[in-house]
XYZ file of C-alpha atoms in Angstrom:
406
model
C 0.000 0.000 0.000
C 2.601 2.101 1.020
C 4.500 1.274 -2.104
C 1.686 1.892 -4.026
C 1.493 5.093 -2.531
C 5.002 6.390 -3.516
C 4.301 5.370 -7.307
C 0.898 7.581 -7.383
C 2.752 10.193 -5.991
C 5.582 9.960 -8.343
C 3.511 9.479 -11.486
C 1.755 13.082 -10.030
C 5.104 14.515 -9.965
C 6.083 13.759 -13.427
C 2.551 14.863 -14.863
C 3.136 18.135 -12.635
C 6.819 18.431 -14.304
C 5.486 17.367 -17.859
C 2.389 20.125 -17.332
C 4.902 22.622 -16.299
C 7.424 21.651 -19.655
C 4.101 22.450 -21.836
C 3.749 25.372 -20.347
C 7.243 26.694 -20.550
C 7.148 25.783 -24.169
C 4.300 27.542 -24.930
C 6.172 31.112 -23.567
C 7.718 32.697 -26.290
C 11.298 34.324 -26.012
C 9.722 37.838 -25.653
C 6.703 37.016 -22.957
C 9.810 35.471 -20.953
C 11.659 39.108 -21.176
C 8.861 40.606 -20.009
C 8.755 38.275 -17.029
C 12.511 38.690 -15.789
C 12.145 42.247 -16.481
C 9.048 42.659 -14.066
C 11.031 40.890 -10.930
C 14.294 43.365 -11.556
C 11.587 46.152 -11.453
C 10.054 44.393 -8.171
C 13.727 43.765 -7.091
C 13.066 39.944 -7.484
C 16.538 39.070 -8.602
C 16.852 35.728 -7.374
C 13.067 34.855 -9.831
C 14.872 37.426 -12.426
C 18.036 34.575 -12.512
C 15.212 32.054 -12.690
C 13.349 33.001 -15.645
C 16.468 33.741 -17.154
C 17.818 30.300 -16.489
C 14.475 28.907 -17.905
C 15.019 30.714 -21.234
C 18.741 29.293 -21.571
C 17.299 25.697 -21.498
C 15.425 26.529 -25.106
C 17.151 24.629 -27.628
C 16.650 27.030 -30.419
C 18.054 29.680 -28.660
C 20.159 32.147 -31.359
C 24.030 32.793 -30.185
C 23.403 36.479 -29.887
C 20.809 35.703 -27.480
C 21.962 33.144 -25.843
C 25.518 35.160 -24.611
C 23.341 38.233 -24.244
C 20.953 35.891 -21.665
C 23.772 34.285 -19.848
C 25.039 37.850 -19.035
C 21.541 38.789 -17.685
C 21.559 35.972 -15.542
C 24.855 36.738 -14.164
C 23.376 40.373 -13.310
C 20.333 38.971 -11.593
C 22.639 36.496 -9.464
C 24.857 39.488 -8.661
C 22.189 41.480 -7.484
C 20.495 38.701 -5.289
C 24.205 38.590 -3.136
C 25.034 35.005 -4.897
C 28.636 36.421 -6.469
C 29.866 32.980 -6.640
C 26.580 32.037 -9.397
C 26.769 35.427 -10.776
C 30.362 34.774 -11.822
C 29.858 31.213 -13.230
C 27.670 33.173 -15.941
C 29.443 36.093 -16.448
C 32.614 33.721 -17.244
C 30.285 31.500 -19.873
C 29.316 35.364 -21.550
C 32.745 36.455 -21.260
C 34.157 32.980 -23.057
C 31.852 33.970 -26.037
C 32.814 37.391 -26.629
C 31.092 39.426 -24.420
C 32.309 42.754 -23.441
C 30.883 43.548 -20.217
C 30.782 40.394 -18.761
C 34.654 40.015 -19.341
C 34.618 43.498 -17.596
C 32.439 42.065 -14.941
C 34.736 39.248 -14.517
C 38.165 40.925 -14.843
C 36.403 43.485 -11.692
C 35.648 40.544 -9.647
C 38.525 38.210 -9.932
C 40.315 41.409 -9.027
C 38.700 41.677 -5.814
C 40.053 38.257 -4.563
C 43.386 38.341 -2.726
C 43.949 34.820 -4.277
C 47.175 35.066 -7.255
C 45.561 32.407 -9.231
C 42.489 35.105 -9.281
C 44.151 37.776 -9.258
C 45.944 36.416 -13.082
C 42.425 35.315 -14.206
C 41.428 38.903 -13.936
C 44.082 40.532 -15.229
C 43.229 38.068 -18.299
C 39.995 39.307 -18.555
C 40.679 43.166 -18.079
C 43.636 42.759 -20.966
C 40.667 41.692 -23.562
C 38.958 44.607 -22.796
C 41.931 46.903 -22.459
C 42.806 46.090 -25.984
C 39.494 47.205 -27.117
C 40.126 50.450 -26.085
C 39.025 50.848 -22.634
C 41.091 53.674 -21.239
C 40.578 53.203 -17.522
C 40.786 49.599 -17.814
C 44.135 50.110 -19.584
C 45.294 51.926 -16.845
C 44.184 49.548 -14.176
C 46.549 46.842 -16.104
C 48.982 49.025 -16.315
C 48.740 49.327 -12.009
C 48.662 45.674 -11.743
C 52.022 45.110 -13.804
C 53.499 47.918 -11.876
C 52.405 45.921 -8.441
C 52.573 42.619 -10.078
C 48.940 41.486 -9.635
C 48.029 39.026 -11.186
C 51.637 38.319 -13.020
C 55.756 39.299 -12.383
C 56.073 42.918 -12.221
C 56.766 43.954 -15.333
C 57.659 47.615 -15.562
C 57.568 47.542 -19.536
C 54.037 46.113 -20.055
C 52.722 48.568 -17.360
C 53.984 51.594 -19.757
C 52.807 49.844 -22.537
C 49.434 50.208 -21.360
C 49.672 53.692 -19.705
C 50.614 54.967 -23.077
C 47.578 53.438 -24.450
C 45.718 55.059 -21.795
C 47.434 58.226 -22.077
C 44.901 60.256 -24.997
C 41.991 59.604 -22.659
C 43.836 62.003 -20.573
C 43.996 60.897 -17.514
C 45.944 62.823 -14.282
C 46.827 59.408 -12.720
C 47.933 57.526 -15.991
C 49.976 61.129 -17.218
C 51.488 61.311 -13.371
C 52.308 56.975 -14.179
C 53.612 57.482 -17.111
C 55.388 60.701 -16.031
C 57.277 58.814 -12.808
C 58.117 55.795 -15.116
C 60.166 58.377 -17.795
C 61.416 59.910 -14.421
C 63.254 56.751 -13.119
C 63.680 54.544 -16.143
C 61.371 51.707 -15.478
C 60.121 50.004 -18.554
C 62.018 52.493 -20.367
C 65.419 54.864 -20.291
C 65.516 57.683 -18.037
C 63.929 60.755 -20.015
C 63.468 63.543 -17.587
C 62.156 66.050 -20.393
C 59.501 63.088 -21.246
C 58.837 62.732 -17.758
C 58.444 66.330 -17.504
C 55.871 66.947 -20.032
C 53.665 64.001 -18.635
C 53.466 65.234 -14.933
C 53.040 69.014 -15.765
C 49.994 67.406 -17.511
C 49.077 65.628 -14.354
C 49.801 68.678 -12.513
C 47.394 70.758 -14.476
C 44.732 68.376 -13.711
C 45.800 69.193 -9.730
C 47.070 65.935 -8.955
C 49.687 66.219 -5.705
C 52.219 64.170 -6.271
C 52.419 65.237 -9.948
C 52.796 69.115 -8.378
C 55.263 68.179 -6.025
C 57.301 66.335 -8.458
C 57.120 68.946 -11.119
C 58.683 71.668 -8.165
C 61.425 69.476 -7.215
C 62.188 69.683 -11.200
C 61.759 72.806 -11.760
C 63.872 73.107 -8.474
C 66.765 71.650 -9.488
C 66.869 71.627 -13.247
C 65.523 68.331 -14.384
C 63.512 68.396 -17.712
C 63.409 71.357 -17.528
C 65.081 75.010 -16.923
C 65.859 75.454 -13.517
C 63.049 78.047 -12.133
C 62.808 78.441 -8.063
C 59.577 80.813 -8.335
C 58.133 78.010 -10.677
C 59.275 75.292 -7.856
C 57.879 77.379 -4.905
C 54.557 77.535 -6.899
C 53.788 74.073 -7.572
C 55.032 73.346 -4.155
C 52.409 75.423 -2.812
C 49.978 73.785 -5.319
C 51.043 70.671 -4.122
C 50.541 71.706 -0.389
C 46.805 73.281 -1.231
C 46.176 69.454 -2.409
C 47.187 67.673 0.759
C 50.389 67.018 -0.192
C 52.537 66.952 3.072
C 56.460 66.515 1.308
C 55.539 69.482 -0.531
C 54.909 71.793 2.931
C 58.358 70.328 3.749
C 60.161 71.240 0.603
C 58.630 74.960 1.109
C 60.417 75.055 4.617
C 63.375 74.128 3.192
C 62.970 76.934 0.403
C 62.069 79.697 3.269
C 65.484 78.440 5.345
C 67.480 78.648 2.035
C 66.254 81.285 0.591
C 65.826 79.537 -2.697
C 63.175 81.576 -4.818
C 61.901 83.410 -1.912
C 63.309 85.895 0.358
C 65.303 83.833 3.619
C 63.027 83.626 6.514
C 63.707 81.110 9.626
C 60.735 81.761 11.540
C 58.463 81.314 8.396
C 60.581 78.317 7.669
C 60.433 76.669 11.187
C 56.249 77.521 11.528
C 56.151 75.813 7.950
C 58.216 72.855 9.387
C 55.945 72.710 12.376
C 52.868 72.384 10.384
C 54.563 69.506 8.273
C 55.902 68.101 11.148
C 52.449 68.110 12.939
C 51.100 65.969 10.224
C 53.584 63.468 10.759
C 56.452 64.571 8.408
C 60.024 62.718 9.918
C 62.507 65.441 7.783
C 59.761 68.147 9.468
C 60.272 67.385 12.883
C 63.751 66.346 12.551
C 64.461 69.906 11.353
C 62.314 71.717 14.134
C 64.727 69.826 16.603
C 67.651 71.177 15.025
C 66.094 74.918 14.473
C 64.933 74.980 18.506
C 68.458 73.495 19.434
C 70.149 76.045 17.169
C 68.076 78.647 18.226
C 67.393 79.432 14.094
C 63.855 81.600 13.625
C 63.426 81.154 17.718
C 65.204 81.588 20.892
C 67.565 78.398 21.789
C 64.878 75.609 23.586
C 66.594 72.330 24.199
C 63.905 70.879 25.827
C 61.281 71.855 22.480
C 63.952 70.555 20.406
C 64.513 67.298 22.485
C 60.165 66.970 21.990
C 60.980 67.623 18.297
C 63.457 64.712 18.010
C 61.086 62.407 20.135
C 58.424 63.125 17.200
C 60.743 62.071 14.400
C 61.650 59.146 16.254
C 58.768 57.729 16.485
C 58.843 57.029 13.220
C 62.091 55.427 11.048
C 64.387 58.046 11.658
C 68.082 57.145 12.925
C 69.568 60.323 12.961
C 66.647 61.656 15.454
C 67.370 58.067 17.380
C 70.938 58.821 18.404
C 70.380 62.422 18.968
C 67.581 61.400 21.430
C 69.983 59.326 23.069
C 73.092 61.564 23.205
C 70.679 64.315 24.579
C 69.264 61.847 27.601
C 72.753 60.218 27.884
C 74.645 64.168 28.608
C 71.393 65.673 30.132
C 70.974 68.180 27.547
C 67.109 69.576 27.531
C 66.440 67.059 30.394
C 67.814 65.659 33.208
C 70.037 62.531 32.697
C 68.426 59.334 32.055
C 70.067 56.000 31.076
C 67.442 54.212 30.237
C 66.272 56.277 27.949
C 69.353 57.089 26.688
C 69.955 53.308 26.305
C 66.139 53.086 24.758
C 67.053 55.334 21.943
C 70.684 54.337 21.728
C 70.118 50.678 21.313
C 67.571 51.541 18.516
C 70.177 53.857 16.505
C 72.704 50.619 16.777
C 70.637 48.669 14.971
C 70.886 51.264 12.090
C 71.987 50.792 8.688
C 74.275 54.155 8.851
C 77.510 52.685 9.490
C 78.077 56.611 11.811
C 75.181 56.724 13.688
C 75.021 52.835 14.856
C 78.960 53.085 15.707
C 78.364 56.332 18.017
C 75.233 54.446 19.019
C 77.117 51.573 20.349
C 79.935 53.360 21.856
C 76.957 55.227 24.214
C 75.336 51.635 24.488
C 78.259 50.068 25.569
C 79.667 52.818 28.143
C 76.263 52.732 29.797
C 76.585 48.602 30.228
C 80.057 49.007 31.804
C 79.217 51.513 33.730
C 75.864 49.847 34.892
C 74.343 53.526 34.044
C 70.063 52.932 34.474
C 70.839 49.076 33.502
C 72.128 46.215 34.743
C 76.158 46.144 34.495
C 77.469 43.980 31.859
C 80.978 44.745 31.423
C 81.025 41.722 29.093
C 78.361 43.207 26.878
C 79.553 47.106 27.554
C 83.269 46.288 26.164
C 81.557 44.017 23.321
C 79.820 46.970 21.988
C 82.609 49.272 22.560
C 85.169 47.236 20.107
C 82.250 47.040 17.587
C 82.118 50.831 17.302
C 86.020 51.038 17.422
C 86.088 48.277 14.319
C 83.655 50.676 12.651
C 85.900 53.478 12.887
C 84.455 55.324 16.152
C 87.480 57.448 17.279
C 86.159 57.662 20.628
C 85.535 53.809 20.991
C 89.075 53.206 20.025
C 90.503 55.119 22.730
C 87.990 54.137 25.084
C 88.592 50.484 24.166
C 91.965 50.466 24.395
C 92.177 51.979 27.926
C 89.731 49.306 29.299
C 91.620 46.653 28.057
C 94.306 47.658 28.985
C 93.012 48.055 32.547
C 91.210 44.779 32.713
C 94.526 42.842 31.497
C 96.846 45.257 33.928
C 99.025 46.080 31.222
């Protein structure tokens, strides 16, 4: 009975499924449009996919259709949250010529932090790169620069920045203008380079107006001009651009294009060095220590140095230490001095680690704010008298000499 049961049941199905084929058949292409385009207006995506789906099962289906269709159902997947579906279609469009679902595909693979992704989109954005998108050319041009996708490849990123470039683009001129500018994927051409970023400028891009016043500062691709450098400096700063408020300091302590000023200089540095410029705050130390465009303030310049070492600075490093090691602008503090110190040693600049060490190592032997270590102290002393310390080589000698009684 039971048995019997399942068999009725099934047999229903089948008539349901066979009632439902009939049906479907009897919809032409058009009536099932009109269907999947009342549930996007409804917002239905998920029945929009559906219908859509339903239409790709017709067997007379024409190719023009049929790719246009696929596409359509990768939109109405997209737009239901199922990206994983939506993709599966756009990649069938995309395989039969389709231009915006190979756009749609080279966007999404590029979202994925997965390489073998990553080089699937790049595939895809290349098609439609060489049909003349400009933006997508660019963006291939960015991801052979960063080596998305594929081996950075410095030549292949120009190549497509230069067919970006008529579309006009700041960023691709300011690309292309950097790439001339240091000889990657090409030879060094600073009058090339030149022409591209003053275009970039013009279109008030930052980095291209800070670039262009360092050249006009000192003479590369172009005539040296110090009123043109101070300009698109100050273009530069209006933008956000942070180096540029910097390089103005430097102009106002020179007096390069503009009348010497050290006060104007050091309230410029301050304001760069406020928004976290190291060479800002470095200088504002030295200017406050100096006493240039303000009264002499150790302590302000010790705060200055503190700044710039909080970032990867080892010039402000050992000059924090030296000033807590002698007491200058603060009281004496060897731990601090050792904090600093220990940091500058670790430096790449063969002068500052070897002055580094030779503090380091006179604080361990002494057992200044640390545990003594003459073991360690004397260690660090010879390694600063090996790299050519003067002070660690006397020093040096004279404890070994009293440690062997010689």
């Amino acid at each position: 009975m039971e048995n019997g049961f399942v068999k009725e049941e099934q047999a229903e199905d089948l008539e349901s499924e066979d009632l439902q084929e009939r049906a479907r058949s009897r919809m032409s292409v058009d009536e099932v449009y009109t269907l999947a385009r009342h549930c996007r207006e409804e917002k239905d995506y998920q029945m929009e996919a559906y219908w859509y789906e339903m239409l790709l099962m017709y067997r007379d289906i024409g190719d023009e259709l049929l790719v246009n269709t696929q596409y359509y159902c990768g939109e109405a997947y997209f737009d239901a949250g199922n990206e994983k579906e939506a993709l599966h279609w756009f990649e069938k469009a995309a395989r039969r010529g389709h231009k915006k679902a190979k756009l749609r595909c080279g966007r999404m693979f590029s979202q994925s932090k997965d390489d073998e992704d990553q080089a699937k989109a790049l595939y895809w954005l290349e098609q439609v790169a060489e049909e003349g998108n400009p933006e997508i050319q660019h963006l291939c041009g960015d991801m052979y620069c960063q080596g998305r996708g594929t081996e950075i490849n410095y030549a292949k990123a120009l190549y497509w920045y230069e067919k970006a470039a008529p579309w006009g683009n700041t960023s691709t001129n300011f690309a292309r203008g950097m790439m001339y500018y240091t000889g990657e994927g090409s030879t060094v051409d600073h009058a090339r380079a030149f022409d591209c970023l003053k275009k970039a400028a013009g279109g008030k891009h930052p980095k291209a107006q800070y670039q262009c016043g360092f050249m006009y500062q000192h003479g590369e691709g172009t005539r040296k001009n110090l009123k043109k450098a101070l300009s698109s400096y100050e273009e530069a700063v209006e933008n956000g651009h942070i180096g540029a408020l910097y390089q103005l300091g430097r102009m106002y302590y020179h007096g390069e294009g503009v009348k010497k000023d050290r006060k104007r200089a050091l309230n410029i540095y301050k304001e760069a060095g406020s928004k976290g410029e190291t060479d800002a705050q470095l200088q504002c130390g030295f200017m406050y220590y100096r006493g240039e465009g303000t009264k002499k303030d150790r302590q302000k310049a010790l705060e200055w140095f503190e700044k710039a070492g909080q970032g990867n600075c080892p010039e402000a490093w050992l000059l924090c230490g030296k000033m807590y090691y002698k007491g200058v602008g603060t009281e004496k503090d060897y731990a601090k001095a050792l904090f600093w110190c220990e940091k500058a040693a670790q430096a790449s600049d063969n002068s500052k680690s070897a002055e580094a060490k030779y503090i380091c190592g006179m604080i361990y032997t002494a057992g200044e704010g640390v545990e003594k270590d003459k073991e360690k102290g004397l260690c660090l002393i010879r390694e600063a008298a090996e790299q050519g310390y003067q002070s660690a080589r006397f020093a040096f000698r004279f404890r070994r000499f009293a440690r062997t009684g010689t």
